[in-house]
Amino acid sequence: MKKPTAPPLDRQLFGRPDTGWRLQVYTVIFEADTRAGRLFDLLLIGLILASVGVVVLDSMAAVHARYSAVFNVLEWVFTTAFTVEYIARLACVRRPMRYAQSGFGIIDLLALLPTYLAVLVPGLHALIDVRVLRLLRIFRILKLTAYVAEFRALGQALSSSRRKILVFMSFVMLVVVVMGTLMYVVEGPANGYTSIPVGVYWAITTMTTVGFGDITPKSDLGRVIASLMMLLGWGTLAVPTGIVSAELSLQRMPHAPTTRTCHECLSEGHAPGARFCCDCGARLPRWQNDSEG
């Protein structure tokens, strides 16, 4: 598995250290193509998946009653590991607060808080069920986005197409409000459409082809409107898929990303066969990459 290269924006935003142990830790955690970097990624992915699996099993009453003690020990093992990782990330960057306030930093914090909150605030159950804190640990699966390059590509595609998706969602909201209001007028409270919000709810479930069947039109005109909504729903679902797919097709990488860094200007991401820096023209050091075997 190849680790996604930390983009120059992240390097400038969080602050890449220049020398010392912080640079070594930063290289392994954020941008290494070496064996140590790959092993770090695989270990974190394994811990994340195992932690989520424990949360899922712990939500089952029969399993929880039998293995609650084991789950409790495993939970503290996972929490300790994620705490060490979080501290290491903050320690190896020159701007730790920027990382803590970033999206990945918040996700890392969400992976830790539930366990500590349940211990530090014993009376928290009076305000919120403790099960909610345990289930919040499921957010750890979001940490996978930091270690799989395809997640980054999908995120970039969604970000690039956000304006188109926003316009599309505005159109969908316009349609469901209009059709829900129309159905409220046509069917009325006698057939279950007691208000315009109820009509909008019916329009959403019909357009998305879910159709729970708890509210159905009884008149001929209402069934005609429902049929139009179903047909419109088929075409509607295809639009966002096409938008995101088009953005993904534009993100063609000319070569596999690496972490080759120019010693003069510190720019990175050069091709394995490049001899000179694409930014300043300085000669690049020989690319070193541990073999997969």
XYZ file of C-alpha atoms in Angstrom:
293
model
C 0.000 0.000 0.000
C 1.441 3.357 -0.963
C 0.967 6.175 1.470
C -0.533 9.347 -0.010
C 1.985 12.157 -0.221
C 1.410 15.072 2.098
C 0.693 17.988 -0.247
C 2.853 21.152 -0.064
C -0.159 23.015 1.367
C -0.194 20.720 4.415
C 3.567 21.094 4.797
C 3.287 24.881 4.834
C 0.139 24.920 6.969
C 1.329 22.625 9.762
C 5.047 23.420 9.495
C 7.494 20.742 8.372
C 10.471 20.564 10.784
C 13.939 20.972 9.291
C 16.109 18.598 11.309
C 16.238 16.322 14.318
C 13.912 13.698 15.702
C 10.853 15.795 14.830
C 11.734 15.573 11.141
C 12.157 11.798 11.425
C 8.775 11.411 13.144
C 7.130 13.794 10.664
C 8.552 11.815 7.750
C 7.159 8.522 9.041
C 3.747 9.876 10.046
C 2.969 12.306 7.255
C 4.944 11.702 4.085
C 7.206 8.641 3.977
C 7.466 6.216 1.070
C 9.694 3.982 3.170
C 9.041 0.676 4.885
C 8.601 2.425 8.239
C 5.941 4.699 6.783
C 4.031 1.811 5.249
C 4.188 -0.222 8.454
C 2.927 2.790 10.407
C -0.014 3.149 8.047
C -0.886 -0.540 8.153
C -0.676 -0.598 11.949
C -2.974 2.417 12.277
C -5.467 0.986 9.782
C -5.518 -2.296 11.711
C -6.087 -0.494 15.016
C -8.866 1.634 13.548
C -10.720 -1.336 12.070
C -10.269 -3.396 15.230
C -11.504 -0.521 17.399
C -14.596 -0.018 15.259
C -15.224 -3.772 15.349
C -15.109 -3.725 19.158
C -17.599 -0.848 19.263
C -19.967 -2.742 16.964
C -19.727 -5.958 18.988
C -20.078 -4.063 22.268
C -23.422 -2.689 21.101
C -24.835 -6.247 21.014
C -26.352 -7.046 24.418
C -25.499 -10.764 24.416
C -21.877 -10.208 23.377
C -21.448 -7.275 25.766
C -22.716 -9.327 28.715
C -20.132 -12.040 28.062
C -17.073 -10.070 26.931
C -17.519 -6.647 28.525
C -14.288 -6.960 30.532
C -12.300 -7.871 27.416
C -13.850 -5.023 25.469
C -12.972 -2.606 28.263
C -9.311 -3.645 28.184
C -9.187 -3.453 24.390
C -10.811 -0.029 24.457
C -8.087 1.328 26.690
C -5.424 -0.256 24.488
C -6.886 1.476 21.436
C -7.332 4.762 23.274
C -3.741 4.698 24.517
C -2.428 3.979 21.025
C -4.477 6.762 19.449
C -3.424 9.146 22.235
C 0.256 8.459 21.569
C -0.331 8.952 17.849
C -2.160 12.242 18.437
C 0.586 13.572 20.722
C 3.237 12.506 18.200
C 1.454 14.386 15.422
C 1.265 17.535 17.526
C 4.894 17.211 18.642
C 6.441 16.739 15.197
C 4.892 19.765 13.475
C 5.974 23.375 14.017
C 2.383 24.628 14.207
C 0.565 22.091 16.416
C -2.507 24.275 16.987
C -3.148 24.479 13.251
C -3.106 20.710 13.008
C -5.345 20.393 16.090
C -7.891 22.707 14.443
C -7.741 20.979 11.051
C -10.214 18.356 9.875
C -7.888 15.423 10.570
C -6.916 16.891 13.937
C -10.557 17.113 15.004
C -11.163 13.524 13.861
C -8.140 12.375 15.892
C -9.548 14.156 18.942
C -12.986 12.605 18.443
C -11.317 9.190 18.554
C -10.055 9.928 22.077
C -12.650 12.046 23.857
C -15.445 9.472 24.412
C -13.282 7.146 26.501
C -11.819 9.911 28.637
C -15.132 11.716 29.068
C -16.806 8.578 30.358
C -14.111 8.349 33.073
C -13.530 12.019 33.895
C -17.219 12.952 34.099
C -18.930 10.151 36.073
C -22.174 12.109 36.337
C -22.400 12.510 32.588
C -25.002 9.762 32.423
C -27.463 12.187 34.007
C -27.256 14.330 30.876
C -26.571 11.798 28.147
C -26.667 8.030 27.904
C -23.181 6.516 28.244
C -23.927 4.399 25.203
C -23.796 7.552 23.112
C -20.188 8.096 24.200
C -19.302 4.533 23.245
C -20.971 4.879 19.880
C -19.109 8.133 19.215
C -15.985 5.992 18.922
C -17.301 4.876 15.550
C -15.919 8.185 14.258
C -12.507 6.545 14.407
C -13.283 5.009 11.050
C -12.953 8.522 9.614
C -9.245 8.301 10.436
C -8.928 5.903 7.515
C -9.208 8.888 5.181
C -5.711 9.934 6.225
C -4.118 6.681 5.047
C -5.892 5.762 1.805
C -5.079 7.875 -1.245
C -8.471 7.195 -2.847
C -10.218 8.965 0.034
C -8.171 12.071 -0.661
C -9.048 11.943 -4.367
C -12.742 11.543 -3.580
C -12.599 14.412 -1.108
C -10.957 16.657 -3.704
C -13.604 15.705 -6.272
C -16.426 16.499 -3.847
C -14.785 19.793 -2.918
C -14.318 20.769 -6.566
C -17.946 19.977 -7.422
C -19.506 21.461 -4.275
C -21.016 24.444 -6.113
C -22.666 22.211 -8.721
C -23.966 19.879 -6.028
C -25.293 22.847 -4.051
C -27.187 24.115 -7.102
C -28.535 20.618 -7.718
C -29.679 20.222 -4.103
C -31.370 23.630 -4.283
C -33.295 22.434 -7.338
C -34.290 19.225 -5.535
C -35.521 21.197 -2.515
C -37.549 23.450 -4.815
C -39.164 20.448 -6.483
C -40.056 18.624 -3.255
C -41.518 21.765 -1.664
C -43.657 22.506 -4.721
C -44.787 18.907 -5.193
C -45.369 18.386 -1.473
C -47.543 21.483 -1.337
C -49.428 20.373 -4.442
C -50.062 16.947 -2.946
C -51.322 18.554 0.278
C -53.845 20.530 -1.776
C -54.885 17.550 -3.932
C -55.125 14.819 -1.263
C -55.696 16.776 1.940
C -55.793 15.621 5.576
C -58.403 12.963 4.820
C -55.752 10.881 3.003
C -52.941 11.445 5.492
C -51.471 14.688 4.096
C -52.187 16.686 7.236
C -49.737 19.533 6.527
C -47.291 20.840 3.939
C -44.270 19.394 5.827
C -45.933 15.971 5.649
C -46.398 16.485 1.908
C -42.728 17.468 1.565
C -41.740 14.332 3.491
C -43.782 12.237 1.071
C -42.169 14.018 -1.886
C -38.652 13.304 -0.580
C -39.317 9.611 0.028
C -40.950 9.301 -3.389
C -38.249 11.168 -5.300
C -35.512 9.091 -3.684
C -37.450 5.937 -4.719
C -37.635 4.816 -1.064
C -41.423 4.952 -0.821
C -42.155 3.808 2.736
C -45.840 3.460 1.936
C -46.989 5.064 5.192
C -48.591 7.845 3.119
C -49.999 7.093 -0.322
C -52.229 9.066 -2.668
C -55.793 7.857 -3.075
C -57.113 10.076 -5.877
C -56.305 9.613 -9.559
C -54.644 13.024 -9.787
C -52.527 12.236 -6.735
C -51.348 8.974 -8.306
C -50.409 10.831 -11.483
C -48.321 13.248 -9.423
C -46.725 10.335 -7.579
C -45.850 8.635 -10.860
C -44.171 11.803 -12.123
C -42.199 12.074 -8.888
C -40.975 8.480 -9.217
C -39.844 8.993 -12.804
C -38.183 12.258 -11.846
C -36.392 10.473 -9.003
C -34.636 8.087 -11.417
C -33.070 10.942 -13.308
C -32.362 12.947 -10.176
C -30.208 10.250 -8.570
C -27.950 10.092 -11.626
C -27.045 13.798 -11.591
C -24.735 13.978 -8.518
C -23.052 10.728 -9.562
C -22.212 12.223 -12.954
C -20.918 15.445 -11.366
C -18.520 13.672 -9.015
C -17.431 11.172 -11.688
C -16.557 14.022 -14.041
C -14.407 15.639 -11.367
C -12.657 12.341 -10.614
C -11.824 11.860 -14.297
C -10.103 15.265 -14.311
C -7.785 14.277 -11.489
C -5.383 12.234 -13.573
C -2.005 11.835 -11.942
C 0.863 12.023 -14.458
C 2.950 9.779 -12.216
C 2.761 8.023 -8.874
C 3.246 10.573 -6.075
C 6.477 10.402 -4.073
C 7.978 12.388 -1.233
C 11.204 13.291 -3.013
C 12.154 16.652 -1.556
C 14.401 19.272 -3.108
C 17.113 20.242 -0.622
C 17.187 23.791 -1.945
C 13.517 24.894 -1.973
C 11.943 21.953 -0.047
C 9.316 21.329 -2.758
C 8.253 17.683 -3.010
C 6.260 15.239 -5.126
C 8.861 14.865 -7.888
C 8.709 11.886 -10.232
C 10.980 8.939 -9.380
C 13.051 9.502 -12.533
C 13.360 13.282 -12.215
C 16.900 14.669 -12.031
C 16.168 18.335 -11.373
C 13.639 20.215 -9.247
C 10.610 21.379 -11.234
C 10.391 24.567 -9.120
C 13.943 25.878 -8.672
C 15.947 23.746 -11.099
C 18.384 22.418 -8.496
C 19.728 18.883 -8.855
C 17.663 16.378 -6.896
C 19.178 13.737 -4.608
C 18.833 10.129 -5.654
C 15.341 8.808 -4.868
C 15.374 6.206 -2.107
C 12.401 3.896 -1.744
C 12.295 0.679 0.258
C 11.163 -2.326 -1.775
C 7.799 -3.879 -1.025
C 9.413 -7.259 -0.450
